Coordinates of N, CA, C and O in Angstrom, one line a residue:
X1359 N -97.0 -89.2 156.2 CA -96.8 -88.0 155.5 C -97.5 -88.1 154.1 O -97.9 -87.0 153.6
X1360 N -97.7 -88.9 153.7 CA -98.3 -89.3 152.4 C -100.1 -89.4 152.4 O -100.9 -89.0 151.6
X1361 N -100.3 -90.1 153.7 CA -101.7 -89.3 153.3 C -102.2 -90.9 153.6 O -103.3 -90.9 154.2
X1362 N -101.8 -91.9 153.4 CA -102.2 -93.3 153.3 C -102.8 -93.6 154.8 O -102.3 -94.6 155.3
X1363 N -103.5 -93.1 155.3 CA -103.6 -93.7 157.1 C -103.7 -95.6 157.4 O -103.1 -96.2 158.2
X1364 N -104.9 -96.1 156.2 CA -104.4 -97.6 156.4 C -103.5 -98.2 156.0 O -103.3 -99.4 156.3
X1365 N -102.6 -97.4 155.2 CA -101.3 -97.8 155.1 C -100.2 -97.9 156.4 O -99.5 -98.9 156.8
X1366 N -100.5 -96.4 156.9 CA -99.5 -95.6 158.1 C -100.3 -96.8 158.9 O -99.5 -97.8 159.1
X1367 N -101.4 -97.1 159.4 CA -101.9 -97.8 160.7 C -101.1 -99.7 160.3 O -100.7 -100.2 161.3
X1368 N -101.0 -100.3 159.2 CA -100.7 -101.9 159.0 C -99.3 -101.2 159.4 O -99.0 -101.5 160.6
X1369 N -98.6 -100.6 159.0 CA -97.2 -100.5 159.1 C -96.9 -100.3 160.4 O -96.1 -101.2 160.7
X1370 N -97.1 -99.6 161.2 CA -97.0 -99.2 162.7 C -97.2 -100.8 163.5 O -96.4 -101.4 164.2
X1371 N -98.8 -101.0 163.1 CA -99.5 -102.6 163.7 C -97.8 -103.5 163.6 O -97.2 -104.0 164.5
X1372 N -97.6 -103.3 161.9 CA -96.6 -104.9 162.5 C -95.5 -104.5 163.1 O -95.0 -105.3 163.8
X1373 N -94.6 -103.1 163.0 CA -94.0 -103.0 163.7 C -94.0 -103.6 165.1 O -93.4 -104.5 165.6
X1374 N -95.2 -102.8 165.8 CA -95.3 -103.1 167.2 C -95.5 -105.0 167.6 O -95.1 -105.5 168.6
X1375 N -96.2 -105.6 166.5 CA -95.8 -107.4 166.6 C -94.7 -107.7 166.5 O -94.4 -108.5 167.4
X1376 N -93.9 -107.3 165.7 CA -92.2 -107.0 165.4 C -91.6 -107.4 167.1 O -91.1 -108.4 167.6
X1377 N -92.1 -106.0 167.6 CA -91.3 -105.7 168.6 C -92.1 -106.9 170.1 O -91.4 -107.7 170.8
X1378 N -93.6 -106.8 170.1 CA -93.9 -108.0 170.9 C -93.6 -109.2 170.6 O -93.2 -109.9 171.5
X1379 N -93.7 -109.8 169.7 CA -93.8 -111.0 169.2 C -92.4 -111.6 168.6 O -92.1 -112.7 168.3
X1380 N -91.8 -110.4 168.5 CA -90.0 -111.3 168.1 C -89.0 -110.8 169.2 O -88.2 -111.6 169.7
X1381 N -89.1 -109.5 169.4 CA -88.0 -109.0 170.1 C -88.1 -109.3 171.9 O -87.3 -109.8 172.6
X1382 N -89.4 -108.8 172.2 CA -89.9 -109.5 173.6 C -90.1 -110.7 173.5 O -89.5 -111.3 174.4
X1383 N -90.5 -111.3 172.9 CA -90.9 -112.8 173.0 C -89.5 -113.6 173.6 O -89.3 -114.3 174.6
X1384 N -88.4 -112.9 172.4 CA -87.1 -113.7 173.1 C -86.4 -113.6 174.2 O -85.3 -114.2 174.4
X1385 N -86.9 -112.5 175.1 CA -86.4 -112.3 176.1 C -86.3 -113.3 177.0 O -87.3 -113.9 177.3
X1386 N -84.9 -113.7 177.8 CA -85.4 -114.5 178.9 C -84.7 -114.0 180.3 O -83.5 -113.9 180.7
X1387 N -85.7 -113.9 180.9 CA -85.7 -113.3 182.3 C -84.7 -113.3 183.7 O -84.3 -112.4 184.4
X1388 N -84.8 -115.2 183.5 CA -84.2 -115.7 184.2 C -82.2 -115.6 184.1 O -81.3 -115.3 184.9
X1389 N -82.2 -116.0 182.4 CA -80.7 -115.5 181.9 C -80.3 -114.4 182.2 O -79.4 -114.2 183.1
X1390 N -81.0 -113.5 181.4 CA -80.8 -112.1 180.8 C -80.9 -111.2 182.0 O -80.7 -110.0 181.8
X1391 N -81.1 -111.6 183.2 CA -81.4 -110.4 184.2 C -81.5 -109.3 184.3 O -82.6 -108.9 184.5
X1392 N -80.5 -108.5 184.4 CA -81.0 -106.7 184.3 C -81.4 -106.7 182.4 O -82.5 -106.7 181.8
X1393 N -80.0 -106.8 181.9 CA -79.9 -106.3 180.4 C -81.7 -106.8 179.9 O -82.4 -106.1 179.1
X1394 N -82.0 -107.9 180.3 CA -83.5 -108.3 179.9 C -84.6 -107.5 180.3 O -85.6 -107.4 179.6
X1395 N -84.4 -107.0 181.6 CA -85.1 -106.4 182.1 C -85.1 -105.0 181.7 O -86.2 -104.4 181.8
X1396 N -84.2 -104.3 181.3 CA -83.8 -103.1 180.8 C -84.5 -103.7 179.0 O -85.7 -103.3 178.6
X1397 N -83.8 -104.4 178.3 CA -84.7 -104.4 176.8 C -86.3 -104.5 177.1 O -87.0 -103.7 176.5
X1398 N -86.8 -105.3 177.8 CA -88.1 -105.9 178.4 C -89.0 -103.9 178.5 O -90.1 -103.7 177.9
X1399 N -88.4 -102.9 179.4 CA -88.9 -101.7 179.5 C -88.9 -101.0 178.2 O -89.9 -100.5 177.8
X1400 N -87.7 -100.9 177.4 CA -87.2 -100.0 176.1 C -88.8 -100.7 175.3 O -89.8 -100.1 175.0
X1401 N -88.3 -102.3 175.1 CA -89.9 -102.7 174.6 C -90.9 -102.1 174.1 O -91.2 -101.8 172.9
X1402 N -91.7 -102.0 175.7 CA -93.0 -101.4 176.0 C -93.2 -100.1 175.7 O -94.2 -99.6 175.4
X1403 N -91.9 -99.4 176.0 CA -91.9 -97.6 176.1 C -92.1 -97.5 174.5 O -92.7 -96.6 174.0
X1404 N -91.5 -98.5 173.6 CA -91.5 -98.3 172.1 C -93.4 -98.9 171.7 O -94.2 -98.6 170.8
X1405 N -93.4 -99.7 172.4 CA -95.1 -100.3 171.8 C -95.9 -99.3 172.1 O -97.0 -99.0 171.5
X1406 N -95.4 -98.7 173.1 CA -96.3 -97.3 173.9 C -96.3 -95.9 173.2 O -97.2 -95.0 173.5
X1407 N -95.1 -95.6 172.3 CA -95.3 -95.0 171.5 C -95.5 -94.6 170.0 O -95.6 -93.6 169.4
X1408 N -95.4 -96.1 169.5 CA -96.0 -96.4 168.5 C -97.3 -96.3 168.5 O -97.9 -95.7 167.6
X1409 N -98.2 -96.9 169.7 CA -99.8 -97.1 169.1 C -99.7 -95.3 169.6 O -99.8 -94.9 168.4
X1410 N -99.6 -94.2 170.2 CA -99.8 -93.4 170.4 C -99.1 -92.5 168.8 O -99.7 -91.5 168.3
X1411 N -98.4 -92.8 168.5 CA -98.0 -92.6 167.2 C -99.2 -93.0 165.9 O -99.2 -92.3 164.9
X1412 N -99.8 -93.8 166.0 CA -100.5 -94.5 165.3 C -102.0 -93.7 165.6 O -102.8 -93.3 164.7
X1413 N -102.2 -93.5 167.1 CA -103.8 -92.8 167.3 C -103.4 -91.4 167.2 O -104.4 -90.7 167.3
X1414 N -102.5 -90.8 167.2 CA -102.6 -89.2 167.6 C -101.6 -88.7 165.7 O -100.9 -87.6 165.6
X1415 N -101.7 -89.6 164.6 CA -100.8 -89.4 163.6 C -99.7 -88.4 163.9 O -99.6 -87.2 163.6
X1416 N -98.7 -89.4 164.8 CA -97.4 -88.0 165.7 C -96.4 -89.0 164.7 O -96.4 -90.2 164.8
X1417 N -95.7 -88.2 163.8 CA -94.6 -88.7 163.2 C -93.0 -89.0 163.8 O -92.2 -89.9 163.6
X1418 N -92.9 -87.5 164.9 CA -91.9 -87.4 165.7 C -92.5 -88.5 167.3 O -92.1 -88.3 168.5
X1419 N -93.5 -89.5 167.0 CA -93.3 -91.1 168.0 C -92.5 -92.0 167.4 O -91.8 -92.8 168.0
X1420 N -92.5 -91.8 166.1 CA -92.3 -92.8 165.2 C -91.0 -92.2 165.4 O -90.5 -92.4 166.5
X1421 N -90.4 -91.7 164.7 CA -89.0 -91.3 164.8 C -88.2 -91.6 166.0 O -87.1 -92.2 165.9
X1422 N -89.0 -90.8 167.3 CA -88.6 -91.6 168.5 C -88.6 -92.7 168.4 O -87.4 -92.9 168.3
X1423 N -89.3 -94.3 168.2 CA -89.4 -95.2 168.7 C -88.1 -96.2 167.6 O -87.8 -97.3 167.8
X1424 N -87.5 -95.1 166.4 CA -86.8 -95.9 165.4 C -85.5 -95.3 166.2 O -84.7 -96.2 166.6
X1425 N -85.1 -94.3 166.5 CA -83.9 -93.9 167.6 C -83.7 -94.7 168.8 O -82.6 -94.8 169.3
X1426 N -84.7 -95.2 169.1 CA -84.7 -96.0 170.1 C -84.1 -97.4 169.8 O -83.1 -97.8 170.5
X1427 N -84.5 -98.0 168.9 CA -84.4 -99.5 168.8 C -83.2 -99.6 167.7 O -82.7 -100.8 167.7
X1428 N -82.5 -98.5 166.6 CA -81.4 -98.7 166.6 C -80.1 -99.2 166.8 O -79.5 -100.0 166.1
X1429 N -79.8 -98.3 168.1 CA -78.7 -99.1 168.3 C -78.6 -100.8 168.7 O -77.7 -101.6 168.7
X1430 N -79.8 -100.9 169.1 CA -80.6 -103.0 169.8 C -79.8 -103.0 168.6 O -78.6 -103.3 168.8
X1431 N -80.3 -102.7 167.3 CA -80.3 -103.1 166.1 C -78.7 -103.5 165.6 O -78.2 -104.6 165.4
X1432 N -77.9 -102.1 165.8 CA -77.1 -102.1 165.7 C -75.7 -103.1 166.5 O -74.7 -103.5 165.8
X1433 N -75.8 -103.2 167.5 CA -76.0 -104.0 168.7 C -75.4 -105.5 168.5 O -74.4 -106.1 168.7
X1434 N -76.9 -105.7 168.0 CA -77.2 -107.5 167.3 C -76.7 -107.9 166.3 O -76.6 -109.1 166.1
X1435 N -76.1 -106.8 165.2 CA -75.4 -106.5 163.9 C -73.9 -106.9 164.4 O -73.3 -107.9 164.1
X1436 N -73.6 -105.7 165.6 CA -72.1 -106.4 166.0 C -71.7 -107.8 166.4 O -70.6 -108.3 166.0
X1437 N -72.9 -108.7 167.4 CA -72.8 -109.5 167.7 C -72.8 -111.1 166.8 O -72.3 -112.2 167.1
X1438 N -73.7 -110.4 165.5 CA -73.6 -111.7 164.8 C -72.2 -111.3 164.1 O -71.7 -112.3 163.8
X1439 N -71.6 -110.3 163.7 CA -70.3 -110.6 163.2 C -69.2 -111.3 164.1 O -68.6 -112.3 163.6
X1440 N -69.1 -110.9 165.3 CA -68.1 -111.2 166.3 C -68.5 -112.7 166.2 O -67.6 -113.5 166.3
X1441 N -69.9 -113.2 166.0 CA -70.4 -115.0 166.2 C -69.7 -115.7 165.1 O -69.1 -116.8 165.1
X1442 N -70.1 -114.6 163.8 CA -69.4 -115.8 162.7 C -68.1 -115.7 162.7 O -67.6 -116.8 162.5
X1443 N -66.9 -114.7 162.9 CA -65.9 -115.3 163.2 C -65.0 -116.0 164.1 O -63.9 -116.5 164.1
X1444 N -66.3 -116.0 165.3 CA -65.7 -117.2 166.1 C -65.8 -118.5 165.5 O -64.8 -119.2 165.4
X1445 N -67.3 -119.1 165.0 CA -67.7 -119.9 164.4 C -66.7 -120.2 163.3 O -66.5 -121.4 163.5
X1446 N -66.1 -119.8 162.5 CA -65.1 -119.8 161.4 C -63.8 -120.3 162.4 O -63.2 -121.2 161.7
X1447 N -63.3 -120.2 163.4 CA -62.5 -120.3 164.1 C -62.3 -121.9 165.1 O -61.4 -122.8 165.5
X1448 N -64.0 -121.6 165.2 CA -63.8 -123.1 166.0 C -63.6 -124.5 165.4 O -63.0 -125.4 166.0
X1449 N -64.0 -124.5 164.2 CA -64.0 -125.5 163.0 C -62.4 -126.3 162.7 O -62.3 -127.1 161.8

């Protein structure tokens, strides 16, 4: 919205490393079965609409692809709370 496109393009770029390189990366297949397989698609559908976000300057991809990965977000937020009060517990 601002007008920065090599700005808007590094920002989008590491998102999408973000999302291959940390959030896919940790996926494991074998464990994780559907739920992995199910993050593993959300993934791609988000890498797929970011660079398409990125070549067609569509702001509502971007928006989509942050609605999307929220709740993960959110999700992972719950989980490390529920971790450290077990962790506090086991001690």
């Amino acid at each position: 919205q601002a007008g920065d496109l090599p700005g808007k393009g590094k920002s989008i770029v590491r998102a999408v490393r973000l999302i291959e390189e940390g959030l896919k990366a940790g996926l494991n297949d074998a464990q994780g079965g559907e739920v992995a397989a199910n993050l593993r698609r959300l993934y791609d559908y988000c890498i797929l609409i970011l660079t398409e976000a990125n070549l067609r300057n569509d702001i509502k991809k971007i928006d989509e692809a942050i609605g999307l990965i929220q709740p993960v977000e959110q999700a992972w937020m719950a989980i490390k709370g529920e971790v450290s009060n077990l962790q506090q517990y086991s001690m």
